[in-house]
Every structure is written in C-alpha cells, then in structure tokens.
Amino acid sequence: MHPPKTWDLFCRVVDNYGDIGVCWRLARQLAAEHGLQVRLWVDDLTAFRRICPDIDAGLAMQSCRGVEVRHWEDPFPDVVPAEVVVEAFACELPERYVQAMAARPKKPRWINLEYLSAEEWVGECHGLASPSPRLPLTKHFFFPGFAADTGGVLLERDLAERCRDFQQDARVQATFWLGLGLTAPGPGESRISLFCYPGSRAEELFTCWSGQETPVTCLVPEGIAGEAIAAFFDQPTPAAGGSLRRGSLEVRILPFLEQDDYDRLLWACDCNFVRGEDSFLRAQWALRPMVWQPYPQAEALHLHKLETFLRRYGEGLPEGTARALGDFCRAWSCGEGVGAAWPAFWAQRTALARHAEAWAATLQSQGDLAARLVQFCPDQL
Ligand code: TRH
C-alpha cells in the first residue's frame, strides 16, 4: 500500500481564464509541494499560454514547472490512467479514458473538482460519492469553500510570506512597477487594478476618480473594459503600454500578465477589482480592499453568490464598513448606482485593509485545498 503518486487533471477551457487558472495553480502545487507526478490535460493551450507564456501551444506534450502538460485532443490517446483523476468543473472525461479507468485492477480515485462558493449547502455536498450506474467506478465531489466543512481554498505554502516580503520591500515594488513601465506611486496616489466582465459600469468609476483630489492610476489588462474606457475618454482604447488621462485619473493598459505577475499586481495595488473564481481568491490573499464581481449567471444566481460571500466576509466588520462594502459590490455587479456607492466604500479603505488581513489569517488557519485533496485520496486505492 502506498499513497497515490500519479495524478491526471482534466481541464476544459469553457470561456475566460478561471478554469485553466485554477487547474494550473493546483497542478503546480501538487507537483511542487506534494512531490506528485501530475499530468495536466488542457483542451485549449492558446488560452493557457496567456497566463503562462512558457507554454508552447503547438506541442501535444511538454513539461512546465514540474508538471507534464498534455494537449487534450480528440480522439483521445490510449494512456494508462493515473491513480487519482481530477475532473475539473464537471468537464466530462473522454469515454475512452473512463473505460480505461474501469479496466484498471485498482480503480482510480475519481474526483470532480467543483467551483468555489460561499453558499451554505457546499459543506453538505463536499465529499459526496456518486457510483457510476454502468461501470465499477465512483466519482466523488470535492467542493472548495470558505468554511471548515468544505474542501478549502488554494493556498501555496509560501504565498503569505512572499506577499508580505513584497509588500514590505519598497525597492522590490519599484522594480515591479518599472517592469510594467511605471514609476513607484507618487505621494497620495492610489493604484487600483480593474479586472471585470464586459458591460461593467467602469465609466462611472472613472468619473469619480477623475474628480478626486488625489491622483488615481487605474491598471487595466488589455482587452478588459475597452468599451467603458473608449466611452469615457471619447477615443479608442490604447494597446498595452498606453495610457489616457483626465483630471486626477490615469488609466493605463497593461499586457495580460503571467499568473504570478498578476498576483504581484494585486499585492502592489491599493484596491483590486476582481472577478470569477481565481482572481477573486488571489485578491483575498493580497490583503487589500477588494471588489468582487461574480461570473454572471442566468436568473441572477451570481448575485445570490455575492450575498452569501458578503455575509461570510462581513462577519466581524463594523456595521458601517460592511454596509459600504456590500452596497458598492452590489452596485458593481448589478451595474446600478456605481458612482453613488463609491465614496462611502473608499472612505472605509483603511478598515477594509485591516479586515482583509484578519480574513486571510482565518482562511489560512483552515488549511489549503491541495493538501485536503491529497488527504481525500486514501492509501488503499
Ligand atoms: O477569467 P474569469 O472570468 O474566469 C471565470 C471564472 O473562473 C468562473 O468561475 C468560471 O465559471 C468562468 O471563468 C468560466 O476569472 P478568474 O476566475 O479570475 O480567472 C482569471 C485568471 O486569469 C486567473 O487565474 C488570473 C489570471 N490572469 C492572469 O494570469 N493575468 C492577468 O493579467 C489577468 C487579468 C488574469
């Protein structure tokens, strides 16, 4: 008997970058911190390459950061399944591979990794087993979450230390900014990163920021908020490296960054607008005020997810601070009243930054998702 060493992770890039973003972090962590042999199957290497430029989108097989990266193509090759198989976000494994799993003398541990959510029911469903009606295989549901009865959240062993070292070292930060073509922030200047979904009311924010007394630099990844930028400045949105100014506001377009550099951007900013799943969590580890925009879903399900998160996250916040945060996050996600809600939110930034530290410390004390996933795979496979 031995703990399972070989892992296959399957990732389908539905749209955006969250699926591959989460899988890539998890794959790297399993290899680096748990010494596992990880194969990551990804159907869209071009999307992968945007967050990890070392990826060669033309290769069927390559090794990157201790992980074997395989292009998930159709027809699927004839391979021996790993001892642990992670199907990310119900991406549906290739039939040929499932048949090969069923034919193994020791059946692989089959795990469906679900999306992160703060909802109550997550704890009840975490770990549930679902036996296949046609094959001798059982799938288990692994739910990331913020409560102790869930699968936890991704957190690399050294992340908190790296973040702290970065935030305490003005020289390292200045070098980081220089790499993005910026000098270190001037006196009184606020730096705000903006990663949002199409249709967000960023122009209302720009109006607030341009009229503030102190300077605001808003950092926007290329391809994000393009319409709002063009509408506010009444000219085409520049390419990466370009910037536009009005009043106290400078909007600067950044290239899409390699994932670790995106983390550093969040650490370096005074406030981060994030979305989806992975940047949402990374902003929590950045210990700065953040505004989350959940992935828009039918029947406004995402707004319910926002409320459940706000309820959890807001525990321990003074009432006024929690209200200002909630009002602004709601306005941002609904696209209504963004400009009106901003001043009260921004007035709470010191309290929010303090709270961000307390929240991260609590999350950290609950253990991390990769370690829980490893524990979830018994020795006797
Ligand atoms: O791209 P997203 O909107 O992904 C979403 C969510 O995961 C959502 O839950 C899912 O249902 C949907 O996709 C299909 O947002 P997210 O989750 O923040 O992922 C973005 C990833 O891109 C994250 O890993 C950070 C990374 N990134 C970079 O590496 N560089 C960058 O410059 C930026 C802006 C992001």
PDB file of N, CA and C in Angstrom, residues 235-306:
ATOM      1  N   GLN A 235     -12.265  58.314 -27.089  1.00  0.00           N
ATOM      2  CA  GLN A 235     -11.260  57.944 -28.095  1.00  0.00           C
ATOM      3  C   GLN A 235     -10.964  56.449 -27.960  1.00  0.00           C
ATOM      4  N   PRO A 236     -10.351  55.852 -28.996  1.00  0.00           N
ATOM      5  CA  PRO A 236     -10.140  54.406 -28.922  1.00  0.00           C
ATOM      6  C   PRO A 236      -9.254  54.019 -27.735  1.00  0.00           C
ATOM      7  N   THR A 237      -9.539  52.857 -27.162  1.00  0.00           N
ATOM      8  CA  THR A 237      -8.722  52.359 -26.046  1.00  0.00           C
ATOM      9  C   THR A 237      -7.337  52.003 -26.575  1.00  0.00           C
ATOM     10  N   PRO A 238      -6.283  52.514 -25.928  1.00  0.00           N
ATOM     11  CA  PRO A 238      -4.941  52.201 -26.435  1.00  0.00           C
ATOM     12  C   PRO A 238      -4.562  50.728 -26.240  1.00  0.00           C
ATOM     13  N   ALA A 239      -3.500  50.329 -26.916  1.00  0.00           N
ATOM     14  CA  ALA A 239      -2.971  48.965 -26.725  1.00  0.00           C
ATOM     15  C   ALA A 239      -2.180  48.921 -25.421  1.00  0.00           C
ATOM     16  N   ALA A 240      -1.732  47.729 -25.046  1.00  0.00           N
ATOM     17  CA  ALA A 240      -0.953  47.573 -23.809  1.00  0.00           C
ATOM     18  C   ALA A 240       0.234  48.527 -23.805  1.00  0.00           C
ATOM     19  N   GLY A 241       0.455  49.163 -22.662  1.00  0.00           N
ATOM     20  CA  GLY A 241       1.547  50.131 -22.547  1.00  0.00           C
ATOM     21  C   GLY A 241       1.033  51.561 -22.676  1.00  0.00           C
ATOM     22  N   GLY A 242      -0.134  51.712 -23.289  1.00  0.00           N
ATOM     23  CA  GLY A 242      -0.684  53.044 -23.495  1.00  0.00           C
ATOM     24  C   GLY A 242      -1.448  53.528 -22.277  1.00  0.00           C
ATOM     25  N   SER A 243      -1.703  54.841 -22.220  1.00  0.00           N
ATOM     26  CA  SER A 243      -2.494  55.350 -21.104  1.00  0.00           C
ATOM     27  C   SER A 243      -3.290  56.573 -21.529  1.00  0.00           C
ATOM     28  N   LEU A 244      -4.328  56.880 -20.781  1.00  0.00           N
ATOM     29  CA  LEU A 244      -5.173  58.046 -21.037  1.00  0.00           C
ATOM     30  C   LEU A 244      -5.367  58.771 -19.712  1.00  0.00           C
ATOM     31  N   ARG A 245      -5.488  60.086 -19.789  1.00  0.00           N
ATOM     32  CA  ARG A 245      -5.632  60.877 -18.559  1.00  0.00           C
ATOM     33  C   ARG A 245      -6.810  61.823 -18.642  1.00  0.00           C
ATOM     34  N   ARG A 246      -7.435  62.002 -17.498  1.00  0.00           N
ATOM     35  CA  ARG A 246      -8.401  63.096 -17.356  1.00  0.00           C
ATOM     36  C   ARG A 246      -8.482  63.435 -15.870  1.00  0.00           C
ATOM     37  N   GLY A 247      -8.333  64.737 -15.576  1.00  0.00           N
ATOM     38  CA  GLY A 247      -8.375  65.169 -14.178  1.00  0.00           C
ATOM     39  C   GLY A 247      -7.352  64.395 -13.359  1.00  0.00           C
ATOM     40  N   SER A 248      -7.799  63.833 -12.235  1.00  0.00           N
ATOM     41  CA  SER A 248      -6.885  63.102 -11.354  1.00  0.00           C
ATOM     42  C   SER A 248      -6.646  61.665 -11.801  1.00  0.00           C
ATOM     43  N   LEU A 249      -7.297  61.263 -12.880  1.00  0.00           N
ATOM     44  CA  LEU A 249      -7.254  59.843 -13.269  1.00  0.00           C
ATOM     45  C   LEU A 249      -6.304  59.573 -14.431  1.00  0.00           C
ATOM     46  N   GLU A 250      -5.524  58.510 -14.260  1.00  0.00           N
ATOM     47  CA  GLU A 250      -4.798  57.943 -15.397  1.00  0.00           C
ATOM     48  C   GLU A 250      -5.242  56.497 -15.534  1.00  0.00           C
ATOM     49  N   VAL A 251      -5.688  56.124 -16.714  1.00  0.00           N
ATOM     50  CA  VAL A 251      -5.990  54.703 -16.976  1.00  0.00           C
ATOM     51  C   VAL A 251      -4.841  54.168 -17.799  1.00  0.00           C
ATOM     52  N   ARG A 252      -4.241  53.115 -17.290  1.00  0.00           N
ATOM     53  CA  ARG A 252      -3.097  52.539 -18.011  1.00  0.00           C
ATOM     54  C   ARG A 252      -3.421  51.104 -18.412  1.00  0.00           C
ATOM     55  N   ILE A 253      -3.179  50.809 -19.662  1.00  0.00           N
ATOM     56  CA  ILE A 253      -3.463  49.458 -20.165  1.00  0.00           C
ATOM     57  C   ILE A 253      -2.221  48.585 -19.975  1.00  0.00           C
ATOM     58  N   LEU A 254      -2.423  47.466 -19.303  1.00  0.00           N
ATOM     59  CA  LEU A 254      -1.314  46.536 -19.069  1.00  0.00           C
ATOM     60  C   LEU A 254      -1.427  45.372 -20.045  1.00  0.00           C
ATOM     61  N   PRO A 255      -0.291  44.740 -20.357  1.00  0.00           N
ATOM     62  CA  PRO A 255      -0.405  43.482 -21.091  1.00  0.00           C
ATOM     63  C   PRO A 255      -1.044  42.449 -20.174  1.00  0.00           C
ATOM     64  N   PHE A 256      -1.656  41.423 -20.711  1.00  0.00           N
ATOM     65  CA  PHE A 256      -2.148  40.337 -19.877  1.00  0.00           C
ATOM     66  C   PHE A 256      -0.915  39.715 -19.224  1.00  0.00           C
ATOM     67  N   LEU A 257      -0.906  39.630 -17.919  1.00  0.00           N
ATOM     68  CA  LEU A 257       0.318  39.224 -17.216  1.00  0.00           C
ATOM     69  C   LEU A 257       0.386  37.721 -16.992  1.00  0.00           C
ATOM     70  N   GLU A 258       1.593  37.225 -16.875  1.00  0.00           N
ATOM     71  CA  GLU A 258       1.813  35.846 -16.445  1.00  0.00           C
ATOM     72  C   GLU A 258       1.206  35.709 -15.033  1.00  0.00           C
ATOM     73  N   GLN A 259       0.665  34.553 -14.712  1.00  0.00           N
ATOM     74  CA  GLN A 259      -0.154  34.423 -13.498  1.00  0.00           C
ATOM     75  C   GLN A 259       0.552  34.927 -12.224  1.00  0.00           C
ATOM     76  N   ASP A 260       1.817  34.604 -12.041  1.00  0.00           N
ATOM     77  CA  ASP A 260       2.500  35.039 -10.816  1.00  0.00           C
ATOM     78  C   ASP A 260       2.668  36.560 -10.782  1.00  0.00           C
ATOM     79  N   ASP A 261       2.827  37.154 -11.962  1.00  0.00           N
ATOM     80  CA  ASP A 261       2.933  38.615 -12.012  1.00  0.00           C
ATOM     81  C   ASP A 261       1.584  39.268 -11.744  1.00  0.00           C
ATOM     82  N   TYR A 262       0.522  38.606 -12.165  1.00  0.00           N
ATOM     83  CA  TYR A 262      -0.802  39.139 -11.849  1.00  0.00           C
ATOM     84  C   TYR A 262      -0.980  39.164 -10.320  1.00  0.00           C
ATOM     85  N   ASP A 263      -0.528  38.111  -9.656  1.00  0.00           N
ATOM     86  CA  ASP A 263      -0.575  38.102  -8.181  1.00  0.00           C
ATOM     87  C   ASP A 263       0.162  39.314  -7.622  1.00  0.00           C
ATOM     88  N   ARG A 264       1.352  39.565  -8.176  1.00  0.00           N
ATOM     89  CA  ARG A 264       2.149  40.694  -7.671  1.00  0.00           C
ATOM     90  C   ARG A 264       1.431  42.017  -7.909  1.00  0.00           C
ATOM     91  N   LEU A 265       0.761  42.113  -9.026  1.00  0.00           N
ATOM     92  CA  LEU A 265      -0.002  43.347  -9.293  1.00  0.00           C
ATOM     93  C   LEU A 265      -1.033  43.562  -8.180  1.00  0.00           C
ATOM     94  N   LEU A 266      -1.709  42.485  -7.782  1.00  0.00           N
ATOM     95  CA  LEU A 266      -2.716  42.601  -6.720  1.00  0.00           C
ATOM     96  C   LEU A 266      -2.058  43.006  -5.400  1.00  0.00           C
ATOM     97  N   TRP A 267      -0.889  42.450  -5.133  1.00  0.00           N
ATOM     98  CA  TRP A 267      -0.172  42.802  -3.896  1.00  0.00           C
ATOM     99  C   TRP A 267       0.234  44.276  -3.903  1.00  0.00           C
ATOM    100  N   ALA A 268       0.558  44.780  -5.127  1.00  0.00           N
ATOM    101  CA  ALA A 268       1.127  46.130  -5.230  1.00  0.00           C
ATOM    102  C   ALA A 268       0.056  47.222  -5.212  1.00  0.00           C
ATOM    103  N   CYS A 269      -1.189  46.852  -5.530  1.00  0.00           N
ATOM    104  CA  CYS A 269      -2.232  47.877  -5.648  1.00  0.00           C
ATOM    105  C   CYS A 269      -2.889  48.197  -4.299  1.00  0.00           C
ATOM    106  N   ASP A 270      -3.562  49.327  -4.238  1.00  0.00           N
ATOM    107  CA  ASP A 270      -4.263  49.728  -3.007  1.00  0.00           C
ATOM    108  C   ASP A 270      -5.665  49.158  -2.954  1.00  0.00           C
ATOM    109  N   CYS A 271      -6.178  48.754  -4.107  1.00  0.00           N
ATOM    110  CA  CYS A 271      -7.523  48.180  -4.167  1.00  0.00           C
ATOM    111  C   CYS A 271      -7.598  47.371  -5.456  1.00  0.00           C
ATOM    112  N   ASN A 272      -8.292  46.230  -5.400  1.00  0.00           N
ATOM    113  CA  ASN A 272      -8.357  45.377  -6.587  1.00  0.00           C
ATOM    114  C   ASN A 272      -9.800  45.025  -6.936  1.00  0.00           C
ATOM    115  N   PHE A 273     -10.136  45.269  -8.179  1.00  0.00           N
ATOM    116  CA  PHE A 273     -11.415  44.801  -8.719  1.00  0.00           C
ATOM    117  C   PHE A 273     -11.125  43.456  -9.391  1.00  0.00           C
ATOM    118  N   VAL A 274     -11.803  42.415  -8.934  1.00  0.00           N
ATOM    119  CA  VAL A 274     -11.531  41.073  -9.455  1.00  0.00           C
ATOM    120  C   VAL A 274     -12.846  40.396  -9.819  1.00  0.00           C
ATOM    121  N   ARG A 275     -12.733  39.234 -10.447  1.00  0.00           N
ATOM    122  CA  ARG A 275     -13.952  38.592 -10.942  1.00  0.00           C
ATOM    123  C   ARG A 275     -13.812  37.076 -10.840  1.00  0.00           C
ATOM    124  N   GLY A 276     -14.883  36.363 -11.180  1.00  0.00           N
ATOM    125  CA  GLY A 276     -14.823  34.912 -11.349  1.00  0.00           C
ATOM    126  C   GLY A 276     -14.447  34.167 -10.088  1.00  0.00           C
ATOM    127  N   GLU A 277     -13.429  33.337 -10.188  1.00  0.00           N
ATOM    128  CA  GLU A 277     -13.037  32.491  -9.067  1.00  0.00           C
ATOM    129  C   GLU A 277     -11.580  32.712  -8.652  1.00  0.00           C
ATOM    130  N   ASP A 278     -10.684  32.641  -9.613  1.00  0.00           N
ATOM    131  CA  ASP A 278      -9.282  32.619  -9.218  1.00  0.00           C
ATOM    132  C   ASP A 278      -8.753  33.994  -8.815  1.00  0.00           C
ATOM    133  N   SER A 279      -9.056  35.026  -9.599  1.00  0.00           N
ATOM    134  CA  SER A 279      -8.579  36.361  -9.215  1.00  0.00           C
ATOM    135  C   SER A 279      -9.276  36.801  -7.920  1.00  0.00           C
ATOM    136  N   PHE A 280     -10.499  36.366  -7.746  1.00  0.00           N
ATOM    137  CA  PHE A 280     -11.287  36.637  -6.529  1.00  0.00           C
ATOM    138  C   PHE A 280     -10.533  36.152  -5.287  1.00  0.00           C
ATOM    139  N   LEU A 281     -10.047  34.921  -5.365  1.00  0.00           N
ATOM    140  CA  LEU A 281      -9.318  34.381  -4.223  1.00  0.00           C
ATOM    141  C   LEU A 281      -7.957  35.057  -4.061  1.00  0.00           C
ATOM    142  N   ARG A 282      -7.311  35.294  -5.181  1.00  0.00           N
ATOM    143  CA  ARG A 282      -5.977  35.919  -5.111  1.00  0.00           C
ATOM    144  C   ARG A 282      -6.052  37.315  -4.485  1.00  0.00           C
ATOM    145  N   ALA A 283      -7.160  38.004  -4.745  1.00  0.00           N
ATOM    146  CA  ALA A 283      -7.324  39.336  -4.147  1.00  0.00           C
ATOM    147  C   ALA A 283      -7.479  39.214  -2.630  1.00  0.00           C
ATOM    148  N   GLN A 284      -8.037  38.095  -2.180  1.00  0.00           N
ATOM    149  CA  GLN A 284      -8.164  37.902  -0.726  1.00  0.00           C
ATOM    150  C   GLN A 284      -6.787  37.674  -0.105  1.00  0.00           C
ATOM    151  N   TRP A 285      -5.925  36.969  -0.838  1.00  0.00           N
ATOM    152  CA  TRP A 285      -4.567  36.760  -0.318  1.00  0.00           C
ATOM    153  C   TRP A 285      -3.721  38.022  -0.420  1.00  0.00           C
ATOM    154  N   ALA A 286      -4.153  39.008  -1.218  1.00  0.00           N
ATOM    155  CA  ALA A 286      -3.364  40.236  -1.389  1.00  0.00           C
ATOM    156  C   ALA A 286      -3.537  41.213  -0.230  1.00  0.00           C
ATOM    157  N   LEU A 287      -4.479  40.938   0.668  1.00  0.00           N
ATOM    158  CA  LEU A 287      -4.650  41.730   1.907  1.00  0.00           C
ATOM    159  C   LEU A 287      -5.018  43.192   1.654  1.00  0.00           C
ATOM    160  N   ARG A 288      -5.707  43.451   0.585  1.00  0.00           N
ATOM    161  CA  ARG A 288      -6.090  44.822   0.242  1.00  0.00           C
ATOM    162  C   ARG A 288      -7.605  44.880   0.043  1.00  0.00           C
ATOM    163  N   PRO A 289      -8.208  46.062   0.183  1.00  0.00           N
ATOM    164  CA  PRO A 289      -9.639  46.147  -0.128  1.00  0.00           C
ATOM    165  C   PRO A 289      -9.880  45.604  -1.527  1.00  0.00           C
ATOM    166  N   MET A 290     -10.969  44.852  -1.666  1.00  0.00           N
ATOM    167  CA  MET A 290     -11.234  44.286  -2.987  1.00  0.00           C
ATOM    168  C   MET A 290     -12.722  44.364  -3.301  1.00  0.00           C
ATOM    169  N   VAL A 291     -12.995  44.342  -4.588  1.00  0.00           N
ATOM    170  CA  VAL A 291     -14.379  44.354  -5.057  1.00  0.00           C
ATOM    171  C   VAL A 291     -14.535  43.156  -5.975  1.00  0.00           C
ATOM    172  N   TRP A 292     -15.455  42.288  -5.614  1.00  0.00           N
ATOM    173  CA  TRP A 292     -15.634  41.056  -6.396  1.00  0.00           C
ATOM    174  C   TRP A 292     -16.846  41.147  -7.313  1.00  0.00           C
ATOM    175  N   GLN A 293     -16.630  40.713  -8.536  1.00  0.00           N
ATOM    176  CA  GLN A 293     -17.735  40.596  -9.491  1.00  0.00           C
ATOM    177  C   GLN A 293     -17.860  39.114  -9.867  1.00  0.00           C
ATOM    178  N   PRO A 294     -18.898  38.437  -9.359  1.00  0.00           N
ATOM    179  CA  PRO A 294     -19.038  37.021  -9.696  1.00  0.00           C
ATOM    180  C   PRO A 294     -19.389  36.828 -11.169  1.00  0.00           C
ATOM    181  N   TYR A 295     -19.042  35.669 -11.692  1.00  0.00           N
ATOM    182  CA  TYR A 295     -19.313  35.330 -13.097  1.00  0.00           C
ATOM    183  C   TYR A 295     -20.820  35.391 -13.340  1.00  0.00           C
ATOM    184  N   PRO A 296     -21.266  36.241 -14.271  1.00  0.00           N
ATOM    185  CA  PRO A 296     -22.718  36.407 -14.460  1.00  0.00           C
ATOM    186  C   PRO A 296     -23.406  35.104 -14.858  1.00  0.00           C
ATOM    187  N   GLN A 297     -24.496  34.789 -14.188  1.00  0.00           N
ATOM    188  CA  GLN A 297     -25.235  33.554 -14.450  1.00  0.00           C
ATOM    189  C   GLN A 297     -26.707  33.867 -14.676  1.00  0.00           C
ATOM    190  N   ALA A 298     -27.386  32.882 -15.270  1.00  0.00           N
ATOM    191  CA  ALA A 298     -28.820  33.060 -15.532  1.00  0.00           C
ATOM    192  C   ALA A 298     -29.569  33.227 -14.209  1.00  0.00           C
ATOM    193  N   GLU A 299     -30.692  33.890 -14.265  1.00  0.00           N
ATOM    194  CA  GLU A 299     -31.576  34.118 -13.120  1.00  0.00           C
ATOM    195  C   GLU A 299     -30.857  34.779 -11.942  1.00  0.00           C
ATOM    196  N   ALA A 300     -29.866  35.583 -12.279  1.00  0.00           N
ATOM    197  CA  ALA A 300     -29.123  36.355 -11.264  1.00  0.00           C
ATOM    198  C   ALA A 300     -28.574  35.489 -10.136  1.00  0.00           C
ATOM    199  N   LEU A 301     -28.259  34.241 -10.454  1.00  0.00           N
ATOM    200  CA  LEU A 301     -27.682  33.340  -9.445  1.00  0.00           C
ATOM    201  C   LEU A 301     -26.393  33.918  -8.853  1.00  0.00           C
ATOM    202  N   HIS A 302     -25.673  34.630  -9.699  1.00  0.00           N
ATOM    203  CA  HIS A 302     -24.395  35.181  -9.233  1.00  0.00           C
ATOM    204  C   HIS A 302     -24.599  36.205  -8.120  1.00  0.00           C
ATOM    205  N   LEU A 303     -25.742  36.887  -8.157  1.00  0.00           N
ATOM    206  CA  LEU A 303     -25.982  37.886  -7.103  1.00  0.00           C
ATOM    207  C   LEU A 303     -26.229  37.198  -5.762  1.00  0.00           C
ATOM    208  N   HIS A 304     -26.853  36.027  -5.838  1.00  0.00           N
ATOM    209  CA  HIS A 304     -27.027  35.243  -4.616  1.00  0.00           C
ATOM    210  C   HIS A 304     -25.650  34.815  -4.077  1.00  0.00           C
ATOM    211  N   LYS A 305     -24.778  34.411  -4.996  1.00  0.00           N
ATOM    212  CA  LYS A 305     -23.423  34.005  -4.567  1.00  0.00           C
ATOM    213  C   LYS A 305     -22.688  35.182  -3.926  1.00  0.00           C
ATOM    214  N   LEU A 306     -22.897  36.349  -4.515  1.00  0.00           N
ATOM    215  CA  LEU A 306     -22.262  37.552  -3.951  1.00  0.00           C
ATOM    216  C   LEU A 306     -22.764  37.796  -2.528  1.00  0.00           C
TER     217      LEU A 306
END
